[in-house]
Coordinates of C-alpha atoms and ligand atoms in Angstrom, one line a residue:
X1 CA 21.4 66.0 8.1
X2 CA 19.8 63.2 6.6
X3 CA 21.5 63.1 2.9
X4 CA 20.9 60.6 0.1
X5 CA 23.3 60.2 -2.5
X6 CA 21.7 58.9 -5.9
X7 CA 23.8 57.3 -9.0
X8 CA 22.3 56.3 -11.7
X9 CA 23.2 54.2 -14.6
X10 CA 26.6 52.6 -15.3
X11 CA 27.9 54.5 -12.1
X12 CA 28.0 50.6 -10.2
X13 CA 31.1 50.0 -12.3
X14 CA 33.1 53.1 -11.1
X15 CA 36.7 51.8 -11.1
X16 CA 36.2 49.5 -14.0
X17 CA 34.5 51.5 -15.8
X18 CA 36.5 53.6 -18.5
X19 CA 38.9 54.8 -16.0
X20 CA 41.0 57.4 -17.8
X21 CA 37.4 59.4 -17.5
X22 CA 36.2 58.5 -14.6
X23 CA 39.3 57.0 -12.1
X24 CA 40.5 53.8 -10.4
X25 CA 38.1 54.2 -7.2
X26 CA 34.9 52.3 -6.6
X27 CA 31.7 54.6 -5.4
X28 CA 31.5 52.0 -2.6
X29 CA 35.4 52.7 -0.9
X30 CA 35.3 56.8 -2.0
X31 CA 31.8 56.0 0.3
X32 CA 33.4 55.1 3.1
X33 CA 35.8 57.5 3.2
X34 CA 33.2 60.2 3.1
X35 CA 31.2 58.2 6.0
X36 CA 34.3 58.6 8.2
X37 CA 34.8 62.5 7.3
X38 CA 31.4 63.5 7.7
X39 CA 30.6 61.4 11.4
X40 CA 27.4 64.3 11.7
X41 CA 25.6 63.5 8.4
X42 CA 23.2 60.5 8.2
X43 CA 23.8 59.1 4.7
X44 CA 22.0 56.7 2.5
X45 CA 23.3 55.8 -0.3
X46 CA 21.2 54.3 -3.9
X47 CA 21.9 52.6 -7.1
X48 CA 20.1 52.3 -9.9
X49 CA 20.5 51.2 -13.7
X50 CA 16.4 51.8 -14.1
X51 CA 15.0 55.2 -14.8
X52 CA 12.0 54.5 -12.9
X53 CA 13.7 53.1 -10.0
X54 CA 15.2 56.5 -9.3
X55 CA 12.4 58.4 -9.7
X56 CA 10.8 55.7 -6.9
X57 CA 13.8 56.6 -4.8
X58 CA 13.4 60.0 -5.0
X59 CA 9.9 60.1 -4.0
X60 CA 10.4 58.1 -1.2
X61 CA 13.0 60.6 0.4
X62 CA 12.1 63.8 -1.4
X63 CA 9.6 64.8 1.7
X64 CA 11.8 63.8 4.5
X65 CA 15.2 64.2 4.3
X66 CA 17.6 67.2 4.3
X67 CA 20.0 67.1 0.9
X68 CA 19.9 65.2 -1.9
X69 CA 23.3 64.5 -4.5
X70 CA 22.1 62.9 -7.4
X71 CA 24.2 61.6 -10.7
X72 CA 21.9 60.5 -12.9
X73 CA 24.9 59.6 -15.5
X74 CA 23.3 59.4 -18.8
X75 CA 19.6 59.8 -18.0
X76 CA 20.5 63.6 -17.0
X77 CA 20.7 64.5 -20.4
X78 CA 17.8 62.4 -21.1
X79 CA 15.2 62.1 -18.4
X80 CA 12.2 64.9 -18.2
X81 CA 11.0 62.2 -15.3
X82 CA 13.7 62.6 -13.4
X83 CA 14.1 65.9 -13.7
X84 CA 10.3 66.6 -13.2
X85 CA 10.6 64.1 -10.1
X86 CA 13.0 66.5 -8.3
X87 CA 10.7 69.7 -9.3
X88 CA 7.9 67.5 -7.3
X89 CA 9.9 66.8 -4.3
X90 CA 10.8 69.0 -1.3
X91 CA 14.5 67.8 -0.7
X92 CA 16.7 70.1 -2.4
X93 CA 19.1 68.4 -5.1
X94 CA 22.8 69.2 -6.1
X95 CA 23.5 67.5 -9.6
X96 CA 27.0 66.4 -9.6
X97 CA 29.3 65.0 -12.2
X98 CA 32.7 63.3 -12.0
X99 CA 33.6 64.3 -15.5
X100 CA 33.3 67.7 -17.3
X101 CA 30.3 66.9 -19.4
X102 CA 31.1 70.6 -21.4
X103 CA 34.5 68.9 -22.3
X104 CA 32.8 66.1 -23.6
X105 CA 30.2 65.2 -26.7
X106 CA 27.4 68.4 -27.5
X107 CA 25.0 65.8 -26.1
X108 CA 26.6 65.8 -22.5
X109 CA 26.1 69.6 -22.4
X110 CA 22.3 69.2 -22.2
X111 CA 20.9 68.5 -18.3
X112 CA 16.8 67.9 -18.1
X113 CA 17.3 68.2 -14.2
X114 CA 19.4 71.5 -13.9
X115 CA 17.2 74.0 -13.6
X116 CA 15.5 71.8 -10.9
X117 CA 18.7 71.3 -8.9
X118 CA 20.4 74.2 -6.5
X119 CA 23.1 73.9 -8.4
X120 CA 25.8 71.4 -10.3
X121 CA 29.0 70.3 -10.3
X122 CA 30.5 68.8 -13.1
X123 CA 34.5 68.0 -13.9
X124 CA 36.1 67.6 -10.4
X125 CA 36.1 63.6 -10.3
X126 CA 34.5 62.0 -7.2
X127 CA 35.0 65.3 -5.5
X128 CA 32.3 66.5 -6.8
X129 CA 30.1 64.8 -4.2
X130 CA 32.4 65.8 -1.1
X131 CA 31.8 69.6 -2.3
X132 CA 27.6 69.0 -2.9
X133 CA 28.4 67.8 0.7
X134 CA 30.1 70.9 1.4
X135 CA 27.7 73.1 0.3
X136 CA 24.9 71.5 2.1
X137 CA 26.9 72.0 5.5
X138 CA 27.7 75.5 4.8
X139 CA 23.7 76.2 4.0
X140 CA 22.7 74.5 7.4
X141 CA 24.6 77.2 9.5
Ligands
LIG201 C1 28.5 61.3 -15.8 C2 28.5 62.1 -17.1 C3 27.4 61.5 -18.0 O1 27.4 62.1 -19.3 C4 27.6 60.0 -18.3 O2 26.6 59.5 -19.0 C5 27.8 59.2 -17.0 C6 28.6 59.8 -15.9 C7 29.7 61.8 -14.9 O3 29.6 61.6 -13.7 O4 30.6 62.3 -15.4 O5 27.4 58.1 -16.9 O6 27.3 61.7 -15.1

């Protein structure tokens, strides 16, 4: 299962980065440890601070692969291109957040990609990308 996993901006400085919100870990080591507990999934993983970058990204995978788990950090609530990218692309999208954005400030509650995405998961720190993972499995069976 070819899977890309797409963070968007701010989301490089996970671990330094406000870390009563969003933890201690890096994206880069909780990476590795889901490399090594999913051996059967091919994953690529992509940063990007730049709105258009993403969309790129998602283009270029959005015919091909199998699963796509995008945080778009603040651009969800802001981004019809991104949202609009994943309505043009094949590859079905989980949107996934480490914090509860309905816990947070009104403008958090809004997503522009929701409605495109199979679903979202919001509020259960980096394991919100290990259940997107989950869920992709579980659909494949
Ligand atoms: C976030 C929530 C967004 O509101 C915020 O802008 C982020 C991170 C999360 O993972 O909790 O950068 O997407």
């Amino acid at each position: 299962m070819k899977t890309l996993i797409i963070n968007g901006p701010n989301l490089n400085l996970l671990g330094k980065r406000e870390q009563t919100i969003y933890g201690e870990k890096s994206f880069e080591d909780f990476y590795d440890t889901l490399i090594a507990e999913f051996p059967s999934i091919d994953f690529e993983y992509y940063q990007s601070n730049v709105e258009g970058e993403l969309i790129n990204k998602l283009h270029e995978v959005g015919f091909s692969y199998d699963a796509i788990i995008i945080n778009a950090g603040a651009y969800t609530h802001t981004s019809i291109g991104i949202g609009d990218a994943i309505a043009g692309i094949e590859t079905p999208a989980i949107e996934v957040h480490i914090s509860n954005v309905y816990a947070r400030e009104e403008y958090r509650h809004q997503s522009l990609m929701a409605k495109n995405c199979i679903g979202v998961i919001t509020g259960m720190g980096l394991n919100s990308y290990r259940l997107a993972i989950l869920h992709f499995l579980n659909l494949k069976k």
